[in-house]
XYZ file of C-alpha atoms in Angstrom:
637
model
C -37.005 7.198 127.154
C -38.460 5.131 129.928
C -40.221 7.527 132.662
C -40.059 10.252 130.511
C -36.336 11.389 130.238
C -35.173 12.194 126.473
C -31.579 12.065 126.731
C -30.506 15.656 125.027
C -27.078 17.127 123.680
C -26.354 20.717 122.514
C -23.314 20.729 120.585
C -20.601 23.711 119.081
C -17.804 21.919 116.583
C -15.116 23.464 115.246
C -16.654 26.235 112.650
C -14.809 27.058 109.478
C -16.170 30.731 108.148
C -17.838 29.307 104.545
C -16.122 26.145 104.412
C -19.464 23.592 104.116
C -17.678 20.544 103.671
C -15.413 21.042 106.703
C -18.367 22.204 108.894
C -20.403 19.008 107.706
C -17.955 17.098 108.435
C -17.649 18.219 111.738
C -21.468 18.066 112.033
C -21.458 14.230 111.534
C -18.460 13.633 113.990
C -20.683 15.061 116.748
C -24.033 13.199 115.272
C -21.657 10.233 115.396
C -19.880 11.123 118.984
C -23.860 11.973 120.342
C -25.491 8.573 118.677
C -22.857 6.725 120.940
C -24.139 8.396 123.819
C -27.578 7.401 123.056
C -28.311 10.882 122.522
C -31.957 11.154 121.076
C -32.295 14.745 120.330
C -28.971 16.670 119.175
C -28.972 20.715 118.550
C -26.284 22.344 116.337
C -25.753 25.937 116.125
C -27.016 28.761 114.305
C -26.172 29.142 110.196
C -23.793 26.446 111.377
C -23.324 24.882 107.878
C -21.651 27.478 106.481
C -20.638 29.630 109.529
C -23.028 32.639 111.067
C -20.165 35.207 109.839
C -20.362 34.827 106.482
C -21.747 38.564 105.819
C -22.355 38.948 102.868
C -20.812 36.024 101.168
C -24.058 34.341 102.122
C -25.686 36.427 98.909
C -23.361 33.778 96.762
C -25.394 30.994 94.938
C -22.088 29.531 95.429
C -22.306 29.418 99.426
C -25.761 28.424 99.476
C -25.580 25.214 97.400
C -22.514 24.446 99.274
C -24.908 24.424 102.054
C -27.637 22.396 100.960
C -25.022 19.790 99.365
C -23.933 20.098 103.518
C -26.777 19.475 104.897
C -27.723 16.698 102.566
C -24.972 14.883 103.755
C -26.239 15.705 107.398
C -29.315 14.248 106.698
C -27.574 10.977 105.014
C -25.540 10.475 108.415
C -28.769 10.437 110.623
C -29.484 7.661 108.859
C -30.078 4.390 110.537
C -30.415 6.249 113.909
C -33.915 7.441 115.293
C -32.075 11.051 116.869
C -33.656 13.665 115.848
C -30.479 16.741 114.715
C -31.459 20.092 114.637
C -28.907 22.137 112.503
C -28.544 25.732 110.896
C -28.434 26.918 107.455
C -29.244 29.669 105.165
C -32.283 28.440 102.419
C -33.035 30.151 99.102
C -37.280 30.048 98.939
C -39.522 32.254 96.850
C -36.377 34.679 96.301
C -35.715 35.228 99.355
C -33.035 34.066 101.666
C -33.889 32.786 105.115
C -32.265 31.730 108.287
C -33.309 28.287 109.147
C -33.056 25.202 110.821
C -33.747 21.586 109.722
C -34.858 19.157 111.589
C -33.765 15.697 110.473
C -34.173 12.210 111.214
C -33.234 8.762 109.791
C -32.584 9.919 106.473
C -35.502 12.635 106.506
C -36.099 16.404 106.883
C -38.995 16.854 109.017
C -39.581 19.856 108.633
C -37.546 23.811 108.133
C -37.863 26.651 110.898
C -37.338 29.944 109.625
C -35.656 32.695 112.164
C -38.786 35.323 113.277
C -36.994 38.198 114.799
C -33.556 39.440 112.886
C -31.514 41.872 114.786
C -30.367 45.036 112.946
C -28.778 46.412 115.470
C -25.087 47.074 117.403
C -23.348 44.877 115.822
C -25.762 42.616 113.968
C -27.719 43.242 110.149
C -29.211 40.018 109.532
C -31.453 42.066 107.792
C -28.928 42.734 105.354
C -28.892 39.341 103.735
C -32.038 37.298 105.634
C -35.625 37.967 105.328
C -38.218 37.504 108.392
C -40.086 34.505 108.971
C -43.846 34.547 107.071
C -46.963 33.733 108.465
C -48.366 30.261 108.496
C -47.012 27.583 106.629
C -45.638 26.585 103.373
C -44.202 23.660 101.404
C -40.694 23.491 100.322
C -38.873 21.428 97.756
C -35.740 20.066 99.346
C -33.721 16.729 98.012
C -36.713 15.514 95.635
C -39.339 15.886 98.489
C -41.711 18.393 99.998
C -40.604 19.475 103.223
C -43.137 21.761 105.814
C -41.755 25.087 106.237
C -42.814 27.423 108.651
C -42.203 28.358 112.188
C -45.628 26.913 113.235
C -44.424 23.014 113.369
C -44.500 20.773 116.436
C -42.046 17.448 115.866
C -44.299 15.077 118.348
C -43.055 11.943 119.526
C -45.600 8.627 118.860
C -44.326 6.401 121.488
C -44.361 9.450 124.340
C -46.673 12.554 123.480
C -45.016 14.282 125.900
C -42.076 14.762 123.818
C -43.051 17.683 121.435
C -40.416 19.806 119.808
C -40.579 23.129 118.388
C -37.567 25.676 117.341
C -36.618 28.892 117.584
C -33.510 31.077 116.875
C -31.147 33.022 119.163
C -32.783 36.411 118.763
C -36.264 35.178 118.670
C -35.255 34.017 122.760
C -34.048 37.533 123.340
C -36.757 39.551 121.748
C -39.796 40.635 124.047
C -42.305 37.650 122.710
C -40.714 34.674 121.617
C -42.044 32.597 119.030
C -41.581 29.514 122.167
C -44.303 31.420 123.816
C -46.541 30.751 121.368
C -45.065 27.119 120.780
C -45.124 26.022 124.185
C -49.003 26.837 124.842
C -49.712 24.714 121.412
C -47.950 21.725 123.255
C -44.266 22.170 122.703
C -42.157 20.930 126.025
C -39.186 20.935 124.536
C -37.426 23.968 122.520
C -34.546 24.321 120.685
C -32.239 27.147 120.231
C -30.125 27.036 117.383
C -28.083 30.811 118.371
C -25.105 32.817 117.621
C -24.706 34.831 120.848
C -21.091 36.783 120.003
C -19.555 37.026 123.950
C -19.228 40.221 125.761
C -18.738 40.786 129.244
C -21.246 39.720 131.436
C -23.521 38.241 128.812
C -23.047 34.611 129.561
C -24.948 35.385 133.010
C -27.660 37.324 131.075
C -27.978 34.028 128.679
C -27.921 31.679 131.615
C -30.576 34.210 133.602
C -32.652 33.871 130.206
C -32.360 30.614 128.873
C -33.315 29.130 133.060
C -36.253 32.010 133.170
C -37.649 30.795 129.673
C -37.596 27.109 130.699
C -39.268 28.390 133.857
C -42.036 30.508 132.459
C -42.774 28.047 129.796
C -42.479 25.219 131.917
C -40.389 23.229 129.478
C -37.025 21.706 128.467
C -34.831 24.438 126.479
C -31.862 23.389 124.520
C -29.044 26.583 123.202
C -27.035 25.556 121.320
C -24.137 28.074 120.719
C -21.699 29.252 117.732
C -18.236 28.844 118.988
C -14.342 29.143 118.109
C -13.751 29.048 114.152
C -16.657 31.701 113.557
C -14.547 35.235 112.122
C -13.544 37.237 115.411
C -13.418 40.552 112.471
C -15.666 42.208 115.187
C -17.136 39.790 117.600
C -15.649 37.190 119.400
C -17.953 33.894 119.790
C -17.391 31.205 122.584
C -19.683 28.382 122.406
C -21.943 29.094 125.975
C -24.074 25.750 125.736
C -27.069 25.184 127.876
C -29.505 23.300 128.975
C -32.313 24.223 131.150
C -35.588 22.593 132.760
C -38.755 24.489 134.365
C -36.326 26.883 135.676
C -32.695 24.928 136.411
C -29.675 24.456 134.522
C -29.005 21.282 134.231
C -25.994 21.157 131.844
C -23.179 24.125 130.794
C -20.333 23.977 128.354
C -17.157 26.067 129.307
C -17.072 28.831 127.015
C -14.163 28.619 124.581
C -14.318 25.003 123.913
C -15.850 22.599 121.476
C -18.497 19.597 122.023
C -21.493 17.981 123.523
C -22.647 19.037 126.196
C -25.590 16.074 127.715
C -27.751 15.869 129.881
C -31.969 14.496 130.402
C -35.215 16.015 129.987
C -37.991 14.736 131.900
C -40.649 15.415 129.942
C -43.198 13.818 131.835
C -42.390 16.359 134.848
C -43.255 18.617 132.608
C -46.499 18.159 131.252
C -47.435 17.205 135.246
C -46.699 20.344 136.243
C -49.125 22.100 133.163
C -51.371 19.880 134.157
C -50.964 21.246 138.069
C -51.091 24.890 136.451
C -54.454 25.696 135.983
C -52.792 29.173 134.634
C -50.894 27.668 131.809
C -52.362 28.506 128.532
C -53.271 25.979 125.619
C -54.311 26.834 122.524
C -54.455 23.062 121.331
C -52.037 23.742 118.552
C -54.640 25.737 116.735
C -52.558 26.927 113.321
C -50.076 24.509 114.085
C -48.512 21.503 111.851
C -48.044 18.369 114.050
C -45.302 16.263 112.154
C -45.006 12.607 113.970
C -42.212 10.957 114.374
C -40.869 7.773 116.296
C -38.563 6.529 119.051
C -37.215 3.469 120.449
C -38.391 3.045 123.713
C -35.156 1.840 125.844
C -33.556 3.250 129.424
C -32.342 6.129 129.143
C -28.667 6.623 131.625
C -29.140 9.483 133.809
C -26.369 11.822 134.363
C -28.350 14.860 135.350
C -28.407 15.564 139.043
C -30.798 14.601 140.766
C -30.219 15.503 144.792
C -31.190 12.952 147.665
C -32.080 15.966 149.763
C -34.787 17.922 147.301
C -35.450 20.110 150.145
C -31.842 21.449 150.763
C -30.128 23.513 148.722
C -27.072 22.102 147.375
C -24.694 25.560 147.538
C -24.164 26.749 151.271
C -24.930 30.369 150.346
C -27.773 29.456 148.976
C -28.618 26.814 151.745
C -28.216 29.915 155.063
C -29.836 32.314 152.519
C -33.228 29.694 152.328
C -33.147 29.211 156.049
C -33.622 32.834 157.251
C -35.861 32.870 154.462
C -38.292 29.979 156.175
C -37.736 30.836 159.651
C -38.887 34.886 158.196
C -42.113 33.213 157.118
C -42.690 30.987 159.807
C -42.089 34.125 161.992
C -44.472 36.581 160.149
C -47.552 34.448 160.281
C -47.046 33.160 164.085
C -46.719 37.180 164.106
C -49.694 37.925 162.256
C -52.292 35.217 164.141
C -51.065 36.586 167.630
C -51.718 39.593 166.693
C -55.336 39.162 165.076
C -56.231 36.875 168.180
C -54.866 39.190 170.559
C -52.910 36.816 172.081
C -51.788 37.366 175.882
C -49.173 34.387 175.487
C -48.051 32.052 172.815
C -47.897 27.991 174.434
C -45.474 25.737 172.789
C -44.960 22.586 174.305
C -41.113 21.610 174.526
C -39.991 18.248 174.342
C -36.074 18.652 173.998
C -36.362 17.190 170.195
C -35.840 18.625 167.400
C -38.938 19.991 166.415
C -40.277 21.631 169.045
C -37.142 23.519 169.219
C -37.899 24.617 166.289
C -41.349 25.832 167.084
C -39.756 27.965 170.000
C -36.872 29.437 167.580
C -39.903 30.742 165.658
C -42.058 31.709 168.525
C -38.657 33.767 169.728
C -38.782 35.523 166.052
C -41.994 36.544 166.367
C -42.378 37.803 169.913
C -39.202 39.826 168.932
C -40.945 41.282 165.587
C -43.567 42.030 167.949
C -41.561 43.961 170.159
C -42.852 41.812 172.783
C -41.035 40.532 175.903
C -39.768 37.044 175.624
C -41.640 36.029 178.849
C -44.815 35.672 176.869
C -43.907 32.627 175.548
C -45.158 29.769 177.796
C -43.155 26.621 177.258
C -44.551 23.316 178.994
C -42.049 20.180 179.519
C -44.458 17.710 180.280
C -41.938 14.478 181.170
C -43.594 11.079 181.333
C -43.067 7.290 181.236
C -40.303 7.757 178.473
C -38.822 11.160 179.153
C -34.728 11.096 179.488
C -32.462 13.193 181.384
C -31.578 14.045 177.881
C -34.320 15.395 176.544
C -35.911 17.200 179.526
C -31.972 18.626 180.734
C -31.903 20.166 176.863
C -35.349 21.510 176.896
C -35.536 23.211 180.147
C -31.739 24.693 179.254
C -33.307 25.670 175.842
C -36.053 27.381 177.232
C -33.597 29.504 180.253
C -31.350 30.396 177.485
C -33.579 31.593 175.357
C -35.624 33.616 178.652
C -39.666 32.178 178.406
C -41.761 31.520 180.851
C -40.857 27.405 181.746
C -43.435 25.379 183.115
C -42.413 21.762 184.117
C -45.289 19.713 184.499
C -45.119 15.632 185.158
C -48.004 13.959 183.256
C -47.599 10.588 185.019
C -50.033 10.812 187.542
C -52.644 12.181 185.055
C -52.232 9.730 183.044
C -52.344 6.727 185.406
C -55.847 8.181 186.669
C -56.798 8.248 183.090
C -55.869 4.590 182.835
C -57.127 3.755 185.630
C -60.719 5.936 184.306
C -60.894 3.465 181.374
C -59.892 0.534 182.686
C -56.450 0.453 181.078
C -54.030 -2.136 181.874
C -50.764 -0.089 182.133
C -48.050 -2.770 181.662
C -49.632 -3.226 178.147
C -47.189 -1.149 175.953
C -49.823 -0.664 173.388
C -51.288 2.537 171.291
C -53.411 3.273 174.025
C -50.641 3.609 176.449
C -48.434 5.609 173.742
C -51.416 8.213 172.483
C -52.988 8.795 175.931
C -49.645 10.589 176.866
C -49.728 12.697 173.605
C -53.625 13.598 173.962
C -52.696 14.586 177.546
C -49.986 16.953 176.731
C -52.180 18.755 174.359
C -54.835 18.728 176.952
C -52.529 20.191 179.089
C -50.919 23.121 176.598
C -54.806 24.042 175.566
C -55.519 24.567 179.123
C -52.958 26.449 179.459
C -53.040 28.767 176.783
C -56.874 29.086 178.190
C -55.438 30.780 181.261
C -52.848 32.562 180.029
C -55.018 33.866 177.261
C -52.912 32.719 174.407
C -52.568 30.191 171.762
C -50.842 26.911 171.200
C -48.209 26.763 168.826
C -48.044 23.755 166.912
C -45.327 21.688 166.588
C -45.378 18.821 164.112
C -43.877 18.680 161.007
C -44.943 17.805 157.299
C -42.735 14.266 157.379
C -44.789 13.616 160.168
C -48.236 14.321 158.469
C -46.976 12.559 155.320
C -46.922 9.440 157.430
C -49.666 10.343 160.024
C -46.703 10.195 162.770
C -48.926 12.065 165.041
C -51.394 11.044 167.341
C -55.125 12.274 165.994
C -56.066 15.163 168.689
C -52.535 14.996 170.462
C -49.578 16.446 168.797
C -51.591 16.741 165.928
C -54.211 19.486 166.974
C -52.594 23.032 167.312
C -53.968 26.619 167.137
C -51.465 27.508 164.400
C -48.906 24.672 163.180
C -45.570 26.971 162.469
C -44.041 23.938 161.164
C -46.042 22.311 159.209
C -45.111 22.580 155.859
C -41.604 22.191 156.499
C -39.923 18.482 155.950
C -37.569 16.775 158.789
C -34.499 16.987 156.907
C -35.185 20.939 156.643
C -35.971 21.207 160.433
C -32.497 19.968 161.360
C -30.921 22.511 158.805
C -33.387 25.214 160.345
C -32.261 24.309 164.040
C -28.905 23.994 162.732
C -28.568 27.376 161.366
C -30.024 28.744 164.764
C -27.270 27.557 166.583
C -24.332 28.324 164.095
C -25.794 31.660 164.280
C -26.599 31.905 167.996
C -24.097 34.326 170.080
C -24.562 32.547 173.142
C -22.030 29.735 173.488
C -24.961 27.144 175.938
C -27.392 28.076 173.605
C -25.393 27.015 170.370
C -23.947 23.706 172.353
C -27.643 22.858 173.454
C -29.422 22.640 170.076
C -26.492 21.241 168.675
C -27.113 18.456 171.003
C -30.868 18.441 170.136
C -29.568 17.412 166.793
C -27.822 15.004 168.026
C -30.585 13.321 169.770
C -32.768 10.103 167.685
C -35.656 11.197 166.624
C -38.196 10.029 168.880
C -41.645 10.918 170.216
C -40.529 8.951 173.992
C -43.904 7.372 174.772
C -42.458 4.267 175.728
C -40.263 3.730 179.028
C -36.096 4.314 178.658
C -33.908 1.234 179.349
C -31.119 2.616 181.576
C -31.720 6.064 181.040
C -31.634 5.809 176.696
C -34.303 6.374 174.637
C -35.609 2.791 173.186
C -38.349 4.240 170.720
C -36.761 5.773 167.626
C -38.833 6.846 165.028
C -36.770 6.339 162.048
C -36.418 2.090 163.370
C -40.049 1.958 162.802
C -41.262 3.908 160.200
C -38.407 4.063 158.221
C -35.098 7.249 157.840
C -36.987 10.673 157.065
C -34.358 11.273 154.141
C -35.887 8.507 152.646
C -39.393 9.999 152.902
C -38.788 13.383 152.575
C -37.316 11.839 149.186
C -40.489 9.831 148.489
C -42.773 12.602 149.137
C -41.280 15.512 146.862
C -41.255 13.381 143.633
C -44.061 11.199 144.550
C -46.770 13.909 145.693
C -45.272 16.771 144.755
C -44.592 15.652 141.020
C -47.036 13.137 141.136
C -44.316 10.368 139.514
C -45.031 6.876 139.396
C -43.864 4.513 142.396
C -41.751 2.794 139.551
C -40.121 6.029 138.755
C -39.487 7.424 142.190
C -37.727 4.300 143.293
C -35.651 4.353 140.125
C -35.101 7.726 140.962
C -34.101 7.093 144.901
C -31.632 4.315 143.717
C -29.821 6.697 141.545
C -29.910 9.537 144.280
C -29.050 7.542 147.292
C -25.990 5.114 145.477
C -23.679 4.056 148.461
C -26.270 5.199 151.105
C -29.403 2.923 150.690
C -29.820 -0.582 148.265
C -32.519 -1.015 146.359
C -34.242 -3.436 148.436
C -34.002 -1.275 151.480
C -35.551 1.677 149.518
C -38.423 -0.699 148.349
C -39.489 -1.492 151.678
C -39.074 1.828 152.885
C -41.033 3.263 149.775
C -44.048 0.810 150.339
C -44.213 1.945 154.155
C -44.498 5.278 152.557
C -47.282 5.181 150.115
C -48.799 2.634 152.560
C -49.041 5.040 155.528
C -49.951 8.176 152.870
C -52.718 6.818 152.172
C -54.079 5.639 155.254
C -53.440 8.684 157.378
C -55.240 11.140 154.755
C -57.755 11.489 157.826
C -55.177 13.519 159.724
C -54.301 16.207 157.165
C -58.193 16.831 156.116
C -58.413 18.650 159.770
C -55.219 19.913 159.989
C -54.755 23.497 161.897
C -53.875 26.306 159.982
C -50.155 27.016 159.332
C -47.868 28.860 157.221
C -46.741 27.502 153.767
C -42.783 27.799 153.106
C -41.848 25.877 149.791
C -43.233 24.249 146.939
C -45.259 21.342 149.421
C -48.051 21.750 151.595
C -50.454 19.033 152.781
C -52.679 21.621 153.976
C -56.254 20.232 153.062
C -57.301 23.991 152.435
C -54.119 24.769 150.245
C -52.325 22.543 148.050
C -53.567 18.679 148.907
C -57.145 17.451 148.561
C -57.577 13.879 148.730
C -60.289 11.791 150.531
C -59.554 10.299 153.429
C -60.877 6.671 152.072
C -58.932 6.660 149.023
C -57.112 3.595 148.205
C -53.319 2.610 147.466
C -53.643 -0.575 145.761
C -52.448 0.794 142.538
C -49.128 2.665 143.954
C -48.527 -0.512 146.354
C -49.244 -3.092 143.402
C -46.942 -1.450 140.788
C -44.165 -1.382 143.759
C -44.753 -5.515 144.208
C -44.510 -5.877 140.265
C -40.719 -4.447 140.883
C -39.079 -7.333 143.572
């Protein structure tokens, strides 16, 4: 439970059609099987006590007391263990019979959920035998004790408050307004499905598509737990399609046609960050809803869900080429979109041979094509210096023929000796004088530039860069429209490298390919035989690292402790702990101290869930303080 992950198993057991003491018997295997796994919330399937397909046999006093002698022995087996088991079964109240689920822990009911929306349709009458949920909530005698019973009841956790539970079953999810709507805006983050979904062909990608776009919508953890082999195939054939989604992902699937747990985490405190973060999301403060507390042992929980080392990249390759013509479209239609409204003669991009500014020409390329524009009015500047290579200048001045703009070479060392010389500037000191002088001069140069040519400059830097403040204030860092600023360094080489993969020309594809070859570096400082001596990832640390830090430290706001917990996990074989602790400090360090930067930042074009922009997505004063984030980081050596 530490850091907010609830370790969660759906599970379908072997199902005998009206046989309660096998199916209970089952039911405490997998309570037993899931306690061993430290499982602290378990879901069972629908009616699961006595089997969904009973038809009419569930009329039969007979079959109902079998189930409540079932579930009794349910609850007896939770015993001694804090995990809360949701499980199905039909209840006899007020005449009526109703499809339910009890929630159970340590001995206890908690409280019974009655199903809302019965089908009646194709190849379902629930309505048959079940009656509809009622309004509000009532008190049921179950086992000696009154037990809530209602659809209106939040389970919420003591030790974590973000841990709130509420139920709902299988039709109620496919029905145009679920009862979870309703529980989620009253504080639920977690639901449970307890469902009978009978399998057809093509519905386990409908279920998947719904159960990941109700986790999504209601920003929560949703739990399906599925009826499987052993329910009567007289009509329908059922195969056990487990899931478990959060805010949108799947992080867990059964194989349909087989029996078990399926686990994985919930990170519940991701969760209520990001209803927090949504101003949009509605809360009704649990207004006509029953709270019933309950408690938790607060230990580690194991992870096993995935959690990637690259946020930025997709995973699948398909998906991965698919989100890179995606970005570069974007990047493309609002380079497009300021040209045109500033009636740009020329657009300037300064050229470097790295990896970045390549990309800022790929884009520039995209956009003079939309345009319908000849290629020529793209200025590119190569503006060597003290610690320009062969390398870098060879690759950026055969970048620039290949891709047929306008190339201007222009050496900077003679401007920038007079400038030393202007302010009395010793030049054999190596210092951030004699590094940032170089980068304010080769902006001076590109806005001069685009002053003659009538056009604009085209930024350059990237958003690992203004994470850390990697960019000199007024040099690199000033632009008239930053194409590439909300895009992280470990998407820029994935960017560049779909550019060449994709490039017809043969030089073209072999020259960015080298690009991506080349350290990272911004080659302010002199080369030692040729080689570039200044690489950016010695000194502030590996971008993968940072890109890492910054997606689930800003962009989910989790605690230093968490996110280096996290990295550990994500990074096993790559990066030890210790080397991710010092790399992590450098982060929040630098993050906080460079907030000057990003409160001027040009405007650019937002791609993906994080932007620094100071007008879009991150406000923060430029004076804050990182004691706290650098302080809990010391408390972990």
């Amino acid at each position: 439970m530490k850091d907010g992950f609830i370790k969660v198993a759906v599970a379908t057991p072997p199902v005998k059609v009206a046989d309660c003491v096998y199916n209970e018997e089952q039911a405490a295997a997998m309570i037993k099987e899931a306690d061993g796994h430290q499982v602290q919330l378990l879901v069972l399937p629908e009616l699961y006590l006595t089997g969904y397909t009973c038809g009419d046999l569930f009329l039969q006093g007979t079959l109902l007391e079998g189930a409540l002698q079932a579930l009794k022995k349910v609850v007896e087996t939770s015993r001694e263990s804090d995990m809360l088991v949701v499980v199905g079964f039909p209840f006899s109240f007020g005449g009526k019979l109703y499809n339910c689920a009890a929630v159970c822990q340590d001995g206890e009911v908690l409280g019974l959920i009655p199903k809302s929306i019965l089908p009646n349709y194709g190849e379902f009458y629930e309505r048959r035998q079940f009656t509809p949920a009622f309004d509000g909530i009532k008190e049921a005698s179950l086992f000696g004790k009154t037990v809530p019973f209602g659809t209106r009841i939040l389970f919420s956790c003591r030790e974590m408050p973000e841990f709130t539970l509420a139920v709902e079953i299988c039709e109620d999810l496919w029905a145009y307004s679920p009862p979870s709507i309703g529980h989620a805006a009253a504080g639920a983050t977690v639901i449970a499905n307890l469902s009978a979904s009978n399998e057809t062909v093509g519905k386990d990608a409908y279920r998947r598509n719904l159960v990941a776009g109700q986790s999504a919508r209601l920003v929560c953890g949703y739990l399906y737990a599925d009826a499987g082999m052993g329910e009567s195939t007289t009509d329908m054939v059922f195969a056990g399609h487990d899931l478990i989604a959060e805010n949108g992902v799947i992080l867990a699937e059964s194989r349909k046609f087989t029996t078990g747990l399926t686990i994985s985490e919930i990170d519940v405190q991701r969760l209520s960050f990001e209803r927090r973060r949504f101003t949009t999301f509605p809360s009704s403060a649990g207004e006509g809803y029953l709270q019933v507390p309950f408690s938790l042992d607060i230990h580690p929980t194991q992870l096993t869900r995935p959690v990637s080392s690259r946020p930025f990249i997709p995973a699948n390759e398909t998906e991965r080429e698919s989100c890179c013509e995606d970005i570069l479209s974007i990047q493309a239609h609002g380079l497009l979109k300021r040209l045109d409204h500033s009636r740009a003669k020329t657009a300037v991009v300064g050229v470097s041979g790295g990896l970045d500014s390549a990309l800022a020409l790929l884009v520039a390329i995209r956009a003079m094509d939309l345009a319908g524009r000849p290629r020529t009015d793209i200025v590119a500047a190569t503006m060597p210096c003290f610690g320009t290579t062969a390398r870098t200048r060879g690759n950026a001045e055969i970048l620039c023929e290949q891709l047929g703009v306008t190339l201007r070479t222009i050496d900077i060392a003679g401007a920038v000796d007079r400038h030393f010389a202007d302010i009395g500037k010793n030049p054999e000191e190596r210092d951030v004088t004699y590094e940032n002088s170089q980068a304010r001069e080769r902006t001076q140069v590109l806005m001069d530039i685009a002053n003659m040519t009538g056009g604009l400059v085209v930024g350059t830097g990237d958003l690992s860069e203004l994470a850390l403040g990697w960019a000199t204030y007024n040099g690199d860092h000033m632009s008239m429209y930053g194409v590439n600023a909300s895009i992280p360094k470990t998407l820029v080489r994935h960017l560049v490298r779909h550019e060449a993969m994709n490039a017809d020309d043969p030089r073209l594809r072999e020259v960015l390919l080298d690009i991506l070859e080349t350290p990272v570096s911004p080659e302010l400082l002199p080369a030692k035989e040729g080689e570039i001596q200044q690489k950016t990832e010695d000194i502030v640390g590996p971008y993968e690292l940072h890109d890492f830090f910054l997606y689930y430290g800003i962009r989910w706001g989790f605690s230093p402790r968490k996110v280096l917990r996290l990295a550990v996990y994500a990074f096993q074989g790559e990066y030890d702990r210790e080397t991710i602790l010092h790399w992590l400090k450098t982060f929040y360090r630098r993050f906080f101290t460079q907030q000057f930067k990003r409160s001027c930042l040009p405007d650019g074009p937002k791609v993906g869930s994080v932007s620094l922009s100071p007008r879009g997505d991150w406000r923060m004063p430029s004076d804050a303080v990182a004691a706290l984030w650098l302080d809990e980081l010391e408390q972990l050596h």
